[in-house]
PDB file of C-alpha atoms in Angstrom:
ATOM      1  CA  MET A   1     -19.203 -33.340  13.019  1.00  0.00           C
ATOM      2  CA  ALA A   2     -19.711 -31.429  16.298  1.00  0.00           C
ATOM      3  CA  ALA A   3     -16.139 -30.158  16.147  1.00  0.00           C
ATOM      4  CA  LEU A   4     -16.813 -28.755  12.692  1.00  0.00           C
ATOM      5  CA  GLY A   5     -19.823 -26.785  14.002  1.00  0.00           C
ATOM      6  CA  LEU A   6     -17.757 -25.377  16.873  1.00  0.00           C
ATOM      7  CA  ALA A   7     -15.002 -24.287  14.487  1.00  0.00           C
ATOM      8  CA  ALA A   8     -17.590 -22.474  12.376  1.00  0.00           C
ATOM      9  CA  GLN A   9     -18.901 -20.584  15.438  1.00  0.00           C
ATOM     10  CA  GLN A  10     -15.637 -19.615  17.069  1.00  0.00           C
ATOM     11  CA  PRO A  11     -14.279 -17.047  14.581  1.00  0.00           C
ATOM     12  CA  ALA A  12     -17.254 -14.720  15.086  1.00  0.00           C
ATOM     13  CA  ASP A  13     -17.317 -15.005  18.886  1.00  0.00           C
ATOM     14  CA  ALA A  14     -13.543 -14.581  19.182  1.00  0.00           C
ATOM     15  CA  ILE A  15     -14.269 -10.828  19.387  1.00  0.00           C
ATOM     16  CA  LEU A  16     -15.857 -11.294  22.836  1.00  0.00           C
ATOM     17  CA  GLY A  17     -13.783  -9.917  25.706  1.00  0.00           C
ATOM     18  CA  THR A  18     -12.374  -6.793  27.344  1.00  0.00           C
ATOM     19  CA  TYR A  19     -10.295  -4.222  25.462  1.00  0.00           C
ATOM     20  CA  MET A  20      -8.293  -1.132  26.422  1.00  0.00           C
ATOM     21  CA  THR A  21      -8.819   1.697  23.949  1.00  0.00           C
ATOM     22  CA  GLU A  22      -5.908   3.426  22.259  1.00  0.00           C
ATOM     23  CA  GLY A  23      -4.065   5.703  24.669  1.00  0.00           C
ATOM     24  CA  GLY A  24      -5.415   3.810  27.703  1.00  0.00           C
ATOM     25  CA  LYS A  25      -8.452   6.095  27.965  1.00  0.00           C
ATOM     26  CA  ALA A  26     -11.138   3.470  28.553  1.00  0.00           C
ATOM     27  CA  LYS A  27     -11.981  -0.218  28.829  1.00  0.00           C
ATOM     28  CA  ILE A  28     -14.710  -1.729  26.686  1.00  0.00           C
ATOM     29  CA  VAL A  29     -16.353  -5.131  27.158  1.00  0.00           C
ATOM     30  CA  VAL A  30     -17.555  -6.627  23.876  1.00  0.00           C
ATOM     31  CA  SER A  31     -20.495  -8.978  24.345  1.00  0.00           C
ATOM     32  CA  LYS A  32     -23.122 -10.579  22.157  1.00  0.00           C
ATOM     33  CA  GLN A  33     -26.713  -9.421  21.913  1.00  0.00           C
ATOM     34  CA  GLY A  34     -28.636 -11.867  19.723  1.00  0.00           C
ATOM     35  CA  THR A  35     -26.545 -12.221  16.562  1.00  0.00           C
ATOM     36  CA  ARG A  36     -24.848  -8.825  16.916  1.00  0.00           C
ATOM     37  CA  TYR A  37     -22.023  -7.525  19.073  1.00  0.00           C
ATOM     38  CA  ILE A  38     -22.074  -4.557  21.429  1.00  0.00           C
ATOM     39  CA  GLY A  39     -19.368  -2.772  23.401  1.00  0.00           C
ATOM     40  CA  THR A  40     -20.040  -1.411  26.868  1.00  0.00           C
ATOM     41  CA  LEU A  41     -17.740   1.154  28.457  1.00  0.00           C
ATOM     42  CA  VAL A  42     -16.785  -0.283  31.866  1.00  0.00           C
ATOM     43  CA  TRP A  43     -13.941   2.019  32.955  1.00  0.00           C
ATOM     44  CA  THR A  44     -12.630   5.435  31.996  1.00  0.00           C
ATOM     45  CA  ARG A  45      -9.384   7.128  32.979  1.00  0.00           C
ATOM     46  CA  ARG A  46     -11.381  10.268  33.805  1.00  0.00           C
ATOM     47  CA  GLY A  47     -13.259   8.427  36.544  1.00  0.00           C
ATOM     48  CA  ASP A  48     -16.951   8.471  37.244  1.00  0.00           C
ATOM     49  CA  VAL A  49     -17.976  11.278  34.866  1.00  0.00           C
ATOM     50  CA  LEU A  50     -21.194  12.201  33.097  1.00  0.00           C
ATOM     51  CA  ASP A  51     -21.703  11.841  29.342  1.00  0.00           C
ATOM     52  CA  SER A  52     -21.618  15.642  29.139  1.00  0.00           C
ATOM     53  CA  LYS A  53     -20.975  15.902  25.361  1.00  0.00           C
ATOM     54  CA  ASN A  54     -24.060  13.852  24.468  1.00  0.00           C
ATOM     55  CA  PRO A  55     -26.465  15.965  22.353  1.00  0.00           C
ATOM     56  CA  ASP A  56     -29.418  14.202  24.044  1.00  0.00           C
ATOM     57  CA  LYS A  57     -29.845  16.186  27.279  1.00  0.00           C
ATOM     58  CA  ALA A  58     -31.287  13.194  29.163  1.00  0.00           C
ATOM     59  CA  GLU A  59     -28.266  11.063  28.189  1.00  0.00           C
ATOM     60  CA  ALA A  60     -25.858  13.887  29.043  1.00  0.00           C
ATOM     61  CA  GLU A  61     -26.998  13.621  32.665  1.00  0.00           C
ATOM     62  CA  LYS A  62     -26.141   9.900  32.839  1.00  0.00           C
ATOM     63  CA  LYS A  63     -22.798   8.407  33.786  1.00  0.00           C
ATOM     64  CA  LEU A  64     -20.433   7.383  31.011  1.00  0.00           C
ATOM     65  CA  VAL A  65     -19.447   4.091  32.663  1.00  0.00           C
ATOM     66  CA  GLY A  66     -22.048   1.484  31.757  1.00  0.00           C
ATOM     67  CA  LYS A  67     -22.958   3.109  28.439  1.00  0.00           C
ATOM     68  CA  VAL A  68     -23.118   0.965  25.305  1.00  0.00           C
ATOM     69  CA  ILE A  69     -20.827   2.825  22.888  1.00  0.00           C
ATOM     70  CA  LEU A  70     -20.585   0.133  20.191  1.00  0.00           C
ATOM     71  CA  ARG A  71     -23.734  -1.478  18.833  1.00  0.00           C
ATOM     72  CA  ASP A  72     -25.095  -3.645  16.010  1.00  0.00           C
ATOM     73  CA  LEU A  73     -21.711  -4.958  14.864  1.00  0.00           C
ATOM     74  CA  GLN A  74     -22.219  -8.062  12.716  1.00  0.00           C
ATOM     75  CA  HIS A  75     -19.714 -10.748  11.809  1.00  0.00           C
ATOM     76  CA  ASP A  76     -18.910 -10.502   8.110  1.00  0.00           C
ATOM     77  CA  GLU A  77     -16.375 -13.234   7.382  1.00  0.00           C
ATOM     78  CA  GLY A  78     -13.105 -14.386   8.872  1.00  0.00           C
ATOM     79  CA  ALA A  79     -11.891 -11.672  11.257  1.00  0.00           C
ATOM     80  CA  ASP A  80     -14.093  -8.872   9.859  1.00  0.00           C
ATOM     81  CA  TYR A  81     -17.153  -7.237  11.411  1.00  0.00           C
ATOM     82  CA  LYS A  82     -19.384  -4.595   9.804  1.00  0.00           C
ATOM     83  CA  GLY A  83     -22.600  -2.640  10.055  1.00  0.00           C
ATOM     84  CA  GLY A  84     -22.074  -1.218  13.515  1.00  0.00           C
ATOM     85  CA  LYS A  85     -22.382   2.204  15.091  1.00  0.00           C
ATOM     86  CA  ILE A  86     -19.860   3.659  17.527  1.00  0.00           C
ATOM     87  CA  TYR A  87     -20.411   6.573  19.894  1.00  0.00           C
ATOM     88  CA  ASP A  88     -17.471   8.868  20.666  1.00  0.00           C
ATOM     89  CA  PRO A  89     -18.004  10.302  24.164  1.00  0.00           C
ATOM     90  CA  GLU A  90     -15.268  12.911  23.598  1.00  0.00           C
ATOM     91  CA  SER A  91     -17.251  14.548  20.772  1.00  0.00           C
ATOM     92  CA  GLY A  92     -20.783  13.326  21.465  1.00  0.00           C
ATOM     93  CA  LYS A  93     -21.014  12.030  17.883  1.00  0.00           C
ATOM     94  CA  THR A  94     -22.013   8.626  16.558  1.00  0.00           C
ATOM     95  CA  TYR A  95     -20.319   7.100  13.522  1.00  0.00           C
ATOM     96  CA  SER A  96     -20.702   4.034  11.338  1.00  0.00           C
ATOM     97  CA  CYS A  97     -18.259   1.357  12.405  1.00  0.00           C
ATOM     98  CA  LYS A  98     -16.451  -1.745  11.268  1.00  0.00           C
ATOM     99  CA  ALA A  99     -13.802  -3.813  13.027  1.00  0.00           C
ATOM    100  CA  THR A 100     -11.122  -6.369  12.265  1.00  0.00           C
ATOM    101  CA  ARG A 101      -9.854  -8.870  14.814  1.00  0.00           C
ATOM    102  CA  GLN A 102      -6.062  -9.150  14.684  1.00  0.00           C
ATOM    103  CA  ALA A 103      -4.125 -12.438  15.006  1.00  0.00           C
ATOM    104  CA  ASP A 104      -2.890 -11.319  18.458  1.00  0.00           C
ATOM    105  CA  GLY A 105      -6.483 -10.807  19.677  1.00  0.00           C
ATOM    106  CA  ASN A 106      -6.445  -7.011  19.437  1.00  0.00           C
ATOM    107  CA  LEU A 107      -9.171  -5.192  17.536  1.00  0.00           C
ATOM    108  CA  LYS A 108      -8.820  -2.543  14.833  1.00  0.00           C
ATOM    109  CA  VAL A 109     -11.928  -0.370  15.079  1.00  0.00           C
ATOM    110  CA  ARG A 110     -12.781   2.074  12.288  1.00  0.00           C
ATOM    111  CA  GLY A 111     -15.357   4.824  12.759  1.00  0.00           C
ATOM    112  CA  PHE A 112     -16.493   6.681   9.655  1.00  0.00           C
ATOM    113  CA  ILE A 113     -19.125   8.873   8.028  1.00  0.00           C
ATOM    114  CA  GLY A 114     -20.496   7.641   4.714  1.00  0.00           C
ATOM    115  CA  ALA A 115     -17.768   5.595   3.011  1.00  0.00           C
ATOM    116  CA  SER A 116     -15.231   3.931   5.289  1.00  0.00           C
ATOM    117  CA  LEU A 117     -12.560   5.762   3.284  1.00  0.00           C
ATOM    118  CA  PHE A 118     -13.420   8.871   5.329  1.00  0.00           C
ATOM    119  CA  GLY A 119     -12.785   7.914   8.924  1.00  0.00           C
ATOM    120  CA  ARG A 120     -10.328   6.997  11.636  1.00  0.00           C
ATOM    121  CA  THR A 121      -8.990   3.659  12.829  1.00  0.00           C
ATOM    122  CA  THR A 122      -7.958   2.972  16.416  1.00  0.00           C
ATOM    123  CA  LEU A 123      -6.453  -0.115  18.003  1.00  0.00           C
ATOM    124  CA  TRP A 124      -8.138  -1.689  21.015  1.00  0.00           C
ATOM    125  CA  THR A 125      -5.813  -3.960  22.976  1.00  0.00           C
ATOM    126  CA  ARG A 126      -7.290  -7.180  24.337  1.00  0.00           C
ATOM    127  CA  GLN A 127      -6.958  -7.448  28.117  1.00  0.00           C
ATOM    128  CA  ARG A 128      -6.076 -10.886  29.468  1.00  0.00           C
TER     129      ARG A 128
END
């Protein structure tokens, strides 16, 4: 029976790991916080820069590396995650977010406003 419990847990936690964003702009580490998943920016191609586009002036003076840009993502079922928020440091905007784990371990991340029909999907490549 223990193996059955482990199998039930693994699909959700399979999202944990390090990903390179589309275009090789940044690396994100997805970790678990309680029952939800977060993504922390750990490297950016631009180097050690400030979060200058952030509309919150106090946040705009902080470094981008180390910032949680993905938060509150919840496992839905199978390879799907929903209910999250994603921050885009290039625009300073925060969007609703959902994600789908691909068979190869990569992650399709969709940021949107309102209905997920109106948004953009990017592919994050799992780093080994």
